[in-house]
Short mmCIF file of C-alpha atoms and ligand atoms in Angstrom, two decimals:
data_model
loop_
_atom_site.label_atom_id
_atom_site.label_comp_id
_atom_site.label_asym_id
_atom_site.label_seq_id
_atom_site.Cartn_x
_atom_site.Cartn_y
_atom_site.Cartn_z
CA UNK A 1 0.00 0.00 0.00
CA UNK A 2 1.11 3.48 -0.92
CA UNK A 3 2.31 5.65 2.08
CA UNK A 4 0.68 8.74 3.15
CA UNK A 5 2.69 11.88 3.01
CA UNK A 6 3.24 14.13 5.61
CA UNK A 7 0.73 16.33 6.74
CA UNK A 8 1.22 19.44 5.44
CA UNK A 9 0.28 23.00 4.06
CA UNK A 10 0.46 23.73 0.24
CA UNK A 11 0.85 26.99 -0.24
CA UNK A 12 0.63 28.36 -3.95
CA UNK A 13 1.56 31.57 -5.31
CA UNK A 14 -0.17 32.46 -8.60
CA UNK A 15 -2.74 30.69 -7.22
CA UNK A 16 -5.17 33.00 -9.79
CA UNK A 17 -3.17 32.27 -12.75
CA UNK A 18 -3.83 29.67 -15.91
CA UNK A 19 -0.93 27.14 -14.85
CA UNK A 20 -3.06 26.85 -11.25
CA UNK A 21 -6.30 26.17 -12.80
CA UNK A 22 -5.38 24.37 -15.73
CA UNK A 23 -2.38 22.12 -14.40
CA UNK A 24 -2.17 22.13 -10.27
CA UNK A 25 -5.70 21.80 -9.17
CA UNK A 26 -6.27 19.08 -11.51
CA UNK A 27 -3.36 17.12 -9.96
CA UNK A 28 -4.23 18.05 -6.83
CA UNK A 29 -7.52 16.74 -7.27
CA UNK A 30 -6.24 13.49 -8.72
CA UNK A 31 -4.62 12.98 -5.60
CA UNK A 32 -7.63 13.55 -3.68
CA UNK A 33 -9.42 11.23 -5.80
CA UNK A 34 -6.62 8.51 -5.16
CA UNK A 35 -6.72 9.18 -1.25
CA UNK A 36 -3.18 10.04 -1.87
CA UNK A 37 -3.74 13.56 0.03
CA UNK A 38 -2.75 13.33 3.57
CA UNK A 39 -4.88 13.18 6.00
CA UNK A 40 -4.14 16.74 7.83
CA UNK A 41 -3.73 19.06 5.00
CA UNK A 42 -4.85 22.46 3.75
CA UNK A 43 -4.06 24.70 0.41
CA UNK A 44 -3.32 28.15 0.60
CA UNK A 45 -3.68 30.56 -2.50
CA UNK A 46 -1.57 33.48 -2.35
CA UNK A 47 -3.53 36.44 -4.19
CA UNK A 48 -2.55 40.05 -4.75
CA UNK A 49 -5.76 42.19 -4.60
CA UNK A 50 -8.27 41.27 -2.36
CA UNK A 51 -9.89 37.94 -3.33
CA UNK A 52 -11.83 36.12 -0.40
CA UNK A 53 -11.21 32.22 0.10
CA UNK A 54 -14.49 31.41 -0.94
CA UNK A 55 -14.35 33.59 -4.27
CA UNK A 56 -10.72 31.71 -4.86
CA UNK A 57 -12.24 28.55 -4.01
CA UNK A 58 -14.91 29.20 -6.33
CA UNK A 59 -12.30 30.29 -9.36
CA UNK A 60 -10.37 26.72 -8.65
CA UNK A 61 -13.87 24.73 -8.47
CA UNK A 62 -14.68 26.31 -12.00
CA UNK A 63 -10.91 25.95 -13.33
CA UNK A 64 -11.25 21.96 -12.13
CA UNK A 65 -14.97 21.82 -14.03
CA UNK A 66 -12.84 22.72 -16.91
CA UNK A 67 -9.51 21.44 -16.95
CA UNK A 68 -10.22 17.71 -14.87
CA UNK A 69 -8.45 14.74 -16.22
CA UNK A 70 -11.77 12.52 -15.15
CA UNK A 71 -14.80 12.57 -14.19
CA UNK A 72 -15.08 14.75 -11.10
CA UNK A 73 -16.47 13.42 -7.76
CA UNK A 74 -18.72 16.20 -6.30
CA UNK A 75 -17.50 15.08 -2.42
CA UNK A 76 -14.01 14.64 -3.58
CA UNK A 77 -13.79 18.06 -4.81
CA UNK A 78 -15.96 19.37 -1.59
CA UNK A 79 -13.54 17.84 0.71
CA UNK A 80 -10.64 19.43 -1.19
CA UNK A 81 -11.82 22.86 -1.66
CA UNK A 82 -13.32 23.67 1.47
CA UNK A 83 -9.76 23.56 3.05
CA UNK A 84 -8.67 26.67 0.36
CA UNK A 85 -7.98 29.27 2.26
CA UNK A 86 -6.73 32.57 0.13
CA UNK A 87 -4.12 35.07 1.61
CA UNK A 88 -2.64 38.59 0.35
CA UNK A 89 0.98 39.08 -0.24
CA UNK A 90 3.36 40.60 -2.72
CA UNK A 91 7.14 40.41 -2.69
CA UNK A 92 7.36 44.21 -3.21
CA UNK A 93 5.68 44.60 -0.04
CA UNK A 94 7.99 42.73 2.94
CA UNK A 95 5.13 43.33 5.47
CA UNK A 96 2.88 41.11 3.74
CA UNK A 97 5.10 38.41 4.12
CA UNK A 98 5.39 38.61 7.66
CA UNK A 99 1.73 39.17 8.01
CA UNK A 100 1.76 35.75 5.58
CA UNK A 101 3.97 34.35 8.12
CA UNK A 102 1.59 34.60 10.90
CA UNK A 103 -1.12 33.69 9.17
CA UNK A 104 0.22 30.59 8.22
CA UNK A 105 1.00 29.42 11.73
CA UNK A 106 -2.51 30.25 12.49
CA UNK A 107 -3.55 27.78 9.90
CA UNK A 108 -1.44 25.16 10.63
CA UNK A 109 -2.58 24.84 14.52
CA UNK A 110 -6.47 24.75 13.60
CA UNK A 111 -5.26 22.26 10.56
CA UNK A 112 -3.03 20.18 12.66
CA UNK A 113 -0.33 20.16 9.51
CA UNK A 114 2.57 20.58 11.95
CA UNK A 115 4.72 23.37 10.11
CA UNK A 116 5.03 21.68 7.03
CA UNK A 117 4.98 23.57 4.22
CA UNK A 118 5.27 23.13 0.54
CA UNK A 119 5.61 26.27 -1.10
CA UNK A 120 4.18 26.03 -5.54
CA UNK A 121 5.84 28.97 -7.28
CA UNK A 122 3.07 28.68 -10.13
CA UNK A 123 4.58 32.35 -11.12
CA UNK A 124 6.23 34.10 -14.02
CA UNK A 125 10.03 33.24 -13.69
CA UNK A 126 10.75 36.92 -12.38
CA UNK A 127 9.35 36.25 -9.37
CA UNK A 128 11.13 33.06 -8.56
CA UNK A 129 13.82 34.91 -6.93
CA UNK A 130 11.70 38.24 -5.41
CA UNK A 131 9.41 35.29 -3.43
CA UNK A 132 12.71 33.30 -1.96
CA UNK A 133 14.23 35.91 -0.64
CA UNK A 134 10.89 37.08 1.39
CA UNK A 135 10.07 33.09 1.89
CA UNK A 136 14.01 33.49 3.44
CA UNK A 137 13.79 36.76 5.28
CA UNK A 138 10.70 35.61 7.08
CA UNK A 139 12.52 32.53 8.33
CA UNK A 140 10.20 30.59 6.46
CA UNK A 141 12.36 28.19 4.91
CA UNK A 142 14.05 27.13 7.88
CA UNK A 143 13.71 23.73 8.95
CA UNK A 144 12.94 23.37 12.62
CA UNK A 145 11.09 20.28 13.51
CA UNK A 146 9.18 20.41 10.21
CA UNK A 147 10.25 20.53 6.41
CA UNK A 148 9.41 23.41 4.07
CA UNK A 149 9.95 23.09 0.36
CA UNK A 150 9.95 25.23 -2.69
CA UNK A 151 8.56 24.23 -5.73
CA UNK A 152 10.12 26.07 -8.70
CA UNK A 153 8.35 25.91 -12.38
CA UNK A 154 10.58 26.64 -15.70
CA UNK A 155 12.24 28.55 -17.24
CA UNK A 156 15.04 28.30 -14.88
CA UNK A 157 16.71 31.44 -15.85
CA UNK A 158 17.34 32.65 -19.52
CA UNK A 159 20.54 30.92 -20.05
CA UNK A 160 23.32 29.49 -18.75
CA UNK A 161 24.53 32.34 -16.81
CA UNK A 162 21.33 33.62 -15.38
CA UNK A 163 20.68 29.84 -14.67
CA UNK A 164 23.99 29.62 -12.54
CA UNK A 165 22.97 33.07 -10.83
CA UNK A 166 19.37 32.08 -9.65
CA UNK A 167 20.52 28.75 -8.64
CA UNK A 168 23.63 30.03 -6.35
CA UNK A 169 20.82 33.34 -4.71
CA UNK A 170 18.47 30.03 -3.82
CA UNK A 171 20.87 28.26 -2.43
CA UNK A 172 21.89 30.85 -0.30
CA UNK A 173 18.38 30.86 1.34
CA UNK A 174 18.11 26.85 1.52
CA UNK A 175 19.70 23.62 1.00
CA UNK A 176 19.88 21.87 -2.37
CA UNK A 177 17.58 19.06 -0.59
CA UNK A 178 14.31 21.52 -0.38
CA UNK A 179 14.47 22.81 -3.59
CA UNK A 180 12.13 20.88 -6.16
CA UNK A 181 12.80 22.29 -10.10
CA UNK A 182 9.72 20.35 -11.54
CA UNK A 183 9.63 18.69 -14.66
CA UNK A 184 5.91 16.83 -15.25
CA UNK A 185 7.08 15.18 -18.31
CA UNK A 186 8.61 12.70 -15.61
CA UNK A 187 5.50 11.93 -13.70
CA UNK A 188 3.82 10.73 -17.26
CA UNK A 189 3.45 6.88 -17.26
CA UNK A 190 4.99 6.26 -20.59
CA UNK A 191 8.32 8.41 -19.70
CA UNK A 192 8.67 6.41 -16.60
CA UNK A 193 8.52 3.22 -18.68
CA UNK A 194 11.38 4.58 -20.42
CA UNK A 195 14.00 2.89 -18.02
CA UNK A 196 12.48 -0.11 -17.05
CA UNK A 197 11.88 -0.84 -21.17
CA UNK A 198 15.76 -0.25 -21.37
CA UNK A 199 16.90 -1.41 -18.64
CA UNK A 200 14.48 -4.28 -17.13
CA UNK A 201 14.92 -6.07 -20.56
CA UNK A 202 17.27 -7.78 -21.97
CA UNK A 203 17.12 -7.87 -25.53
CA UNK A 204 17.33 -3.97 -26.29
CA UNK A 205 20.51 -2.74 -24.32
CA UNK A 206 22.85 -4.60 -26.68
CA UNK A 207 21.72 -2.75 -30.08
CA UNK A 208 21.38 0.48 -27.99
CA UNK A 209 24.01 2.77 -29.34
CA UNK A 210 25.72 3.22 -32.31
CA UNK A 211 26.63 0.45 -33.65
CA UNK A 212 22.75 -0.60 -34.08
CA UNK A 213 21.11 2.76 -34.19
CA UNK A 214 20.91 4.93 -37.15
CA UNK A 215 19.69 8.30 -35.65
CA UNK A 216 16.56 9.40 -32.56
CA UNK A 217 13.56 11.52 -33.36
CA UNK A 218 12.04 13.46 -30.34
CA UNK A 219 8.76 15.32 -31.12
CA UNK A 220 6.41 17.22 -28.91
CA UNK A 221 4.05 18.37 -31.15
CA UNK A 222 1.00 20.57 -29.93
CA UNK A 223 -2.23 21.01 -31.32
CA UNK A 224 -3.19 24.23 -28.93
CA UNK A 225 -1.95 27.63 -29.84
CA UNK A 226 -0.40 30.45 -26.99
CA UNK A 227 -4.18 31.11 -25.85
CA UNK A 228 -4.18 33.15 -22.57
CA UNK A 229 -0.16 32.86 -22.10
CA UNK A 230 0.56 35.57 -23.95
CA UNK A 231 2.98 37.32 -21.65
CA UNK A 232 5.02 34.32 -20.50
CA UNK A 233 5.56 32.94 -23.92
CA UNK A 234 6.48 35.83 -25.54
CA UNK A 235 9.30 36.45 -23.23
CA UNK A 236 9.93 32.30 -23.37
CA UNK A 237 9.63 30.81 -26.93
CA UNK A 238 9.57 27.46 -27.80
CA UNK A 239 13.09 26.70 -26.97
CA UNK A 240 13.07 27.07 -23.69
CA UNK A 241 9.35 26.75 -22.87
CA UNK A 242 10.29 23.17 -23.97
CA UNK A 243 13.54 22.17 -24.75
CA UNK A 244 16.47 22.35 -21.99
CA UNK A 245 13.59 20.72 -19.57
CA UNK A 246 10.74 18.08 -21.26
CA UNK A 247 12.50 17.15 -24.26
CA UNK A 248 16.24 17.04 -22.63
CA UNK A 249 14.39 14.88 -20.13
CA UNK A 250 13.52 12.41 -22.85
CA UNK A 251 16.41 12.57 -24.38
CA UNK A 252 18.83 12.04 -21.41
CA UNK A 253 16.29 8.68 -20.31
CA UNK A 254 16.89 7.58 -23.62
CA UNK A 255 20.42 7.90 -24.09
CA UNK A 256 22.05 7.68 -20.29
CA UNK A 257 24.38 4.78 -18.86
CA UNK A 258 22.25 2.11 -16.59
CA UNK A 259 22.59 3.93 -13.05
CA UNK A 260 24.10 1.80 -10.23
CA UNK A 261 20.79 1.76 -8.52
CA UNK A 262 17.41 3.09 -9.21
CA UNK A 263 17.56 6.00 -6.79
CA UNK A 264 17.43 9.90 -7.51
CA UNK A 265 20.49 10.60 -6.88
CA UNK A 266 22.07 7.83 -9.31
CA UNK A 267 19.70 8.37 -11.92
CA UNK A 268 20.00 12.09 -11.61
CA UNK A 269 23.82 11.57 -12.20
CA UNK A 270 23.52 9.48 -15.06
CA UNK A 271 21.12 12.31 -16.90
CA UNK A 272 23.41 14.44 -16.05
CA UNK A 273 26.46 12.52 -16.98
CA UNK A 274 24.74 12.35 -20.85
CA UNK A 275 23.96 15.46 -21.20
CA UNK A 276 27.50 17.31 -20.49
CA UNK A 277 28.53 14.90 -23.36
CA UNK A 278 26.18 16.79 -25.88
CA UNK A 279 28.34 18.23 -28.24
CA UNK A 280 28.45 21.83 -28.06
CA UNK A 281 27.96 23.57 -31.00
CA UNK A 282 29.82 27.08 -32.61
CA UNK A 283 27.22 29.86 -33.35
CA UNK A 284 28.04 28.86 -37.13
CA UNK A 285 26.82 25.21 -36.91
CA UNK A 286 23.99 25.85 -34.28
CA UNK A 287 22.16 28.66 -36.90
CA UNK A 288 22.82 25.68 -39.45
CA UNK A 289 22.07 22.59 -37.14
CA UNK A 290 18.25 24.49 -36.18
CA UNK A 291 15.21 25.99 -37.20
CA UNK A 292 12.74 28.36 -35.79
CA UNK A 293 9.10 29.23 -36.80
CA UNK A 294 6.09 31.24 -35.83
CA UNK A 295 2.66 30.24 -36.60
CA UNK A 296 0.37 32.50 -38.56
CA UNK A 297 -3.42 32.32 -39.14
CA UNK A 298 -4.63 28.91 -40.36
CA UNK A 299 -7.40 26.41 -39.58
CA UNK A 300 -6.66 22.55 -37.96
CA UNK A 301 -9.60 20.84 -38.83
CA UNK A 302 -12.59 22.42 -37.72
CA UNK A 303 -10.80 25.18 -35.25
CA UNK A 304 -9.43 28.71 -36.98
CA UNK A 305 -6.06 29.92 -35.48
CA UNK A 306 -5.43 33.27 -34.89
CA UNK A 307 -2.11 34.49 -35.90
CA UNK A 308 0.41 34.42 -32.90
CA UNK A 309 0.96 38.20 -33.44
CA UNK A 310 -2.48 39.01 -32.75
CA UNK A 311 -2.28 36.67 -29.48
CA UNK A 312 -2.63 39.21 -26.41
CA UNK A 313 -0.18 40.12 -24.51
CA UNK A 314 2.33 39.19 -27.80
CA UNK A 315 4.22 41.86 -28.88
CA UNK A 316 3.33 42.34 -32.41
CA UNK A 317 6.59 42.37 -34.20
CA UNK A 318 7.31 39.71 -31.84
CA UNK A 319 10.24 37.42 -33.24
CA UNK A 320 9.96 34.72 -30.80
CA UNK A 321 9.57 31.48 -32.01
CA UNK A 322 6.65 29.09 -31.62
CA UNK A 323 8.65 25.93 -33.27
CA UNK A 324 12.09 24.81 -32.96
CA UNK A 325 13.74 22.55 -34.26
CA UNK A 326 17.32 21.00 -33.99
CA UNK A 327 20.22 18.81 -34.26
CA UNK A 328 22.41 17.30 -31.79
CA UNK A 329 25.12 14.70 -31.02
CA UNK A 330 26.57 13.29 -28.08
CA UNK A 331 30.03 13.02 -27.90
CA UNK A 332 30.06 9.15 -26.29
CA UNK A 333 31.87 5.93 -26.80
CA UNK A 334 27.65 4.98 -26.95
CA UNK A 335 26.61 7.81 -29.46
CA UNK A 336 29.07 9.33 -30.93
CA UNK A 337 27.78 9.85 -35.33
CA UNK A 338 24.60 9.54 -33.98
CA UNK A 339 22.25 12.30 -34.95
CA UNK A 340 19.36 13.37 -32.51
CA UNK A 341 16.81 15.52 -34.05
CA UNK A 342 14.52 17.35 -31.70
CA UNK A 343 11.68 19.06 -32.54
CA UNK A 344 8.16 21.06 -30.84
CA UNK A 345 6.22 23.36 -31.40
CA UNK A 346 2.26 24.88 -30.82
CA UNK A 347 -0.45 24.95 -33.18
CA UNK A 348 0.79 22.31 -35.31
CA UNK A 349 -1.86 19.45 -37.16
CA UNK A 350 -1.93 16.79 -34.30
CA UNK A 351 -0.78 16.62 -30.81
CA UNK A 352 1.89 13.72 -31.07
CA UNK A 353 5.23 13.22 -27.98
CA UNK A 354 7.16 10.37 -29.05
CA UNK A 355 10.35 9.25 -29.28
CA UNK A 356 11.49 7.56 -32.84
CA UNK A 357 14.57 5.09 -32.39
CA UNK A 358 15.31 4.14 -36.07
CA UNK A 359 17.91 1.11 -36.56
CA UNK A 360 20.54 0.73 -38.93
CA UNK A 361 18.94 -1.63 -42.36
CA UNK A 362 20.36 -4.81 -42.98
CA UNK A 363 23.71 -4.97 -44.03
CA UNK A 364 22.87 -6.02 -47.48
CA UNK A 365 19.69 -6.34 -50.05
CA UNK A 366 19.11 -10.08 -49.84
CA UNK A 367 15.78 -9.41 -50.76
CA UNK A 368 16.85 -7.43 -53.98
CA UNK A 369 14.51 -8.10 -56.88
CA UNK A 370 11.66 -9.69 -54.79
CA UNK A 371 8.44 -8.65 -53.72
CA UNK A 372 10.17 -7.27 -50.12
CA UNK A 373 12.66 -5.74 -52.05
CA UNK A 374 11.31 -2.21 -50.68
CA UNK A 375 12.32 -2.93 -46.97
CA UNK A 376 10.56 -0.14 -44.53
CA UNK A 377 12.75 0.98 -41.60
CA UNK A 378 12.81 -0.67 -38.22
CA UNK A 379 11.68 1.95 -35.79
CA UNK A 380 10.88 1.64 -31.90
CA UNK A 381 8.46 4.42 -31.25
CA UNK A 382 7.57 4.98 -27.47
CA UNK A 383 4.52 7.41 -27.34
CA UNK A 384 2.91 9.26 -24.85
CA UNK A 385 0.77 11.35 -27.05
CA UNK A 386 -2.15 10.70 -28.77
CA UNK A 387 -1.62 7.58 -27.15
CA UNK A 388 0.30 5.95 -24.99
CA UNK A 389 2.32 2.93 -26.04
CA UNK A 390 5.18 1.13 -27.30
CA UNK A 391 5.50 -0.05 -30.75
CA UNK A 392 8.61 -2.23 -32.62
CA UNK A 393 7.89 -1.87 -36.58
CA UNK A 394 9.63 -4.23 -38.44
CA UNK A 395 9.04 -6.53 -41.49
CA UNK A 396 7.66 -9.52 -41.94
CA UNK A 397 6.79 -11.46 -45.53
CA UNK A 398 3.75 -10.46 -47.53
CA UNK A 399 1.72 -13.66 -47.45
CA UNK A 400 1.42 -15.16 -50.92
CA UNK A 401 -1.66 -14.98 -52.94
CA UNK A 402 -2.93 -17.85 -53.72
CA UNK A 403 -4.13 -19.24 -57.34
CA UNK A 404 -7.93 -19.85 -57.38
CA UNK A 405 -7.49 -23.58 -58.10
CA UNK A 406 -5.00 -24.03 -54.81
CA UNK A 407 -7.28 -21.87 -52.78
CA UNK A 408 -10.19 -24.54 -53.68
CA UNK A 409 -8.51 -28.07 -53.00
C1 BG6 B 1 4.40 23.07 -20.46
C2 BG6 B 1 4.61 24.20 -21.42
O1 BG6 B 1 5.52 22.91 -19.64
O2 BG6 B 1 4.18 21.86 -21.18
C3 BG6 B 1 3.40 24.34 -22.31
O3 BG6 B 1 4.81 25.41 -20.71
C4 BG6 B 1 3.08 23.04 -23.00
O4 BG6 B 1 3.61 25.36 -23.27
C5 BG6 B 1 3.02 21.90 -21.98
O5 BG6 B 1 1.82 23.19 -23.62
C6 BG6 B 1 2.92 20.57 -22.72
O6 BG6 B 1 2.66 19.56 -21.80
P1 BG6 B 1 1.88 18.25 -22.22
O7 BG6 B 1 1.85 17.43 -20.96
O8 BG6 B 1 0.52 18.69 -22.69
O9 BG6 B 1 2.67 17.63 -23.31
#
C-alpha cells in the first residue's frame, strides 16, 4: 500500500493564474481522488488584490470543471476545496510576508499540519527569486522540527549564466535538498517506462548505441496555440518553454548509462552525466544545425487559429519562435555519429510526444529483386501522445496470394 505523506500546508503563489487552474488543481484533485492527500492538510492561495477564500475557491472549483483529467467526484472536490484558504501578499511589499507568516502558523494549529509547508511557485520566472528571498527573510524556509519546500516551475533562468545566478541566490536561502525544479514530463506513465523498457529487458541494451542505431527523433508536437499565455511565452519561446527541460528529459532517459541503482540521486547523475557529453555547438553550426518558426493564421480541422501576433499580450513584431527545431550529437563511446533531431512546437496538425529510435537496415539487399525488395525501416516508437504505447515496426513477408485452383482443393 502506498504511504501517506506528511501532513502538510500547500501553499501556492499564482494561485489566480492559468498554470493553477489548468495544471495544479487538476493534480491536486487526482490525488484527492486517489486518497493520496494526507490526512491533515490544507491549500493556501496566495492572491494580490483582495480575493476572499471562498471567491478563490470558487475560481479553482470552475478551473477543475474545466480542466479535470476525469470525471469529477462532487464530495471529492468538496472535501478538497473547502480547506482553500486565500491570503494577500506581494514580494514588493515585505510586510505582507510577515503578516503571511503569521497567518500561516494560524492555519497550521487549527489544521493540525505541523509546520510543514510546501511552497508552488506557479509564477512568471521573475518572481522566482523576489518570493525566496521574502520566503528566506521571514525565516520561512528554515527547517525546525518540520520541512518546508519550494517548488520552482521553468524557465530556470534565460541561459546558462542567469541559470547559474538564480541557482547560487536560492541556495543561499536553503539547501539543495528543499528545492524541487519540476519537470511533469517525468511523472507521465509512458516516460517512466522509459528505463524499465531499457533497462528491465534484456534484448534492447545490446543494439542500444551506435553500432545498431541509425539516428533518434524526439517530437512534442502541440495542437493548442499560446491562448491566454501571452505574456510568459512571448518572453519564453519554444526553446526554452520546452527544450532544456521536457525534451532534454527524454532525451537524457533515452540515451544515459544504466545507473548503479534506481535512486534519484544515481539516476539524476547518469542524466546528467549524458547530457554534459552533448556536443556543443559554434554559433556557425547551431544557426545551421536548427530551425525556428512562428505560426500564422490557419485552420486545424474544424478550429481557426489566430495568428500568434495578434495573441494578447504578444508583442506584435514579436520574433519569438513558436517551433524549434534541432540537431544534436553526443560526444560518447555509446553515441558518438549519432544524430538526434529534436523538434516542438504549438499549433501544429496533431498533438503527437514520441520518441522515434530508427535502426541501422540490414547490411545487405538479400531481398533485392523480390516482392520485399522495398524494406521499410525498423523503428521503436515509445509514445505518450495521442496515445500511450510502445511499438517495434519491423518486417515480416507479404503472405502469398494464392491461385484460385490451390485456394479450392
Ligand atoms: C508546459 C509548457 O511545460 O508543457 C506548455 O509550458 C506546454 O507550453 C506543456 O503546452 C505541454 O505539456 P503536455 O503534458 O501537454 O505535453
Amino acid at each position: 500500500m502506498q504511504k501517506k505523506p506528511d501532513p502538510c500546508s500547500f501553499i501556492i503563489f499564482g494561485a489566480t493564474g492559468d498554470l493553477t487552474h489548468r495544471l495544479v488543481v487538476p493534480a491536486l484533485y487526482n490525488l484527492a481522488a486517489g486518497n493520496l492527500l494526507p490526512d491533515k492538510f490544507c491549500v493556501v492561495g496566495i492572491v494580490r488584490k483582495g480575493m476572499s477564500s471562498e471567491q478563490l475557491s470558487d475560481s479553482l472549483m470552475q478551473g477543475l470543471r474545466k480542466f479535470a483529467t476525469r470525471p469529477v467526484d462532487e464530495a471529492v472536490a468538496k472535501r478538497l476545496f473547502e480547506c482553500v484558504t486565500s491570503v494577500e501578499a506581494d514580494p514588493r511589499d515585505p510586510a505582507s510576508f510577515d503578516a503571511m507568516n503569521e497567518r500561516l502558523d494560524k492555519l497550521e494549529k487549527a489544521r493540525g499540519t505541523g509546520g510543514n509547508r510546501l511552497f508552488y511557485l506557479a509564477t512568471p520566472p521573475s518572481a522566482f527569486l523576489p518570493i525566496s528571498e521574502q520566503l528566506g527573510r521571514t525565516g520561512m524556509l528554515e527547517e525546525n522540527g518540520a520541512w518546508r519546500r519550494l517548488i520552482i516551475e521553468k524557465p530556470f533562468g534565460t541561459d546558462l549564466a542567469s541559470a547559474r545566478a538564480l541557482n547560487s541566490a536560492l541556495l543561499k536561502l536553503m539547501d539543495e535538498h528543499q528545492i524541487y525544479r519540476i519537470d511533469h514530463y517525468l511523472g507521465k506513465e509512458t516516460v517512466q517506462n522509459i528505463l524499465v523498457l531499457r533497462f528491465a529487458n534484456g534484448m534492447f541494451e545490446p543494439i542500444w548505441n551506435r553500432n545498431h542505431i541509425d539516428h533518434i527523433q524526439i517530437t512534442v508536437d502541440e495542437k493548442l496555440g499560446v491562448g491566454h499565455r501571452g505574456s510568459f511565452y512571448d518572453a519564453t519561446g519554444a526553446l526554452r518553454d520546452m527544450v532544456p527541460n521536457h525534451l532534454f528529459q527524454l532525451l537524457s532517459l533515452v540515451t544515459m548509462e544504466p545507473p548503479a541503482r534506481f535512486d534519484a540521486h544515481a539516476v539524476r547523475s547518469e542524466k546528467a552525466e549524458v547530457l554534459s557529453a552533448i556536443q556543443i555547438q559554434s554559433e556557425q553550426e547551431a544557426l545551421s544545425n536548427s530551425v525556428r518558426g512562428q505560426y500564422r493564421t490557419g485552420r486545424i480541422g474544424d478550429t481557426e487559429i489566430e495568428d500568434y501576433l495578434k495573441t494578447p499580450d504578444v508583442r506584435p513584431d514579436s520574433s519569438t519562435e513558436t517551433y524549434a527545431a534541432l540537431k544534436l550529437t553526443i560526444d560518447n563511446w555509446r553515441w558518438a555519429g549519432v544524430p538526434f533531431y529534436l523538434r516542438t512546437g504549438k499549433a501544429l496538425t496533431t498533438k503527437r510526444t514520441e520518441i522515434a529510435i530508427k535502426f541501422k537496415q540490414a547490411p545487405f539487399a538479400m531481398f533485392r529483386d523480390t516482392a520485399v525488395d522495398r524494406l521499410s525501416q525498423n523503428y521503436l516508437v515509445i509514445s505518450t501522445e495521442p496515445t500511450e504505447g510502445i511499438e517495434l515496426q519491423f518486417n515480416t513477408k507479404v503472405r502469398a496470394r494464392r491461385s484460385t485452383s490451390t485456394a479450392s482443393r
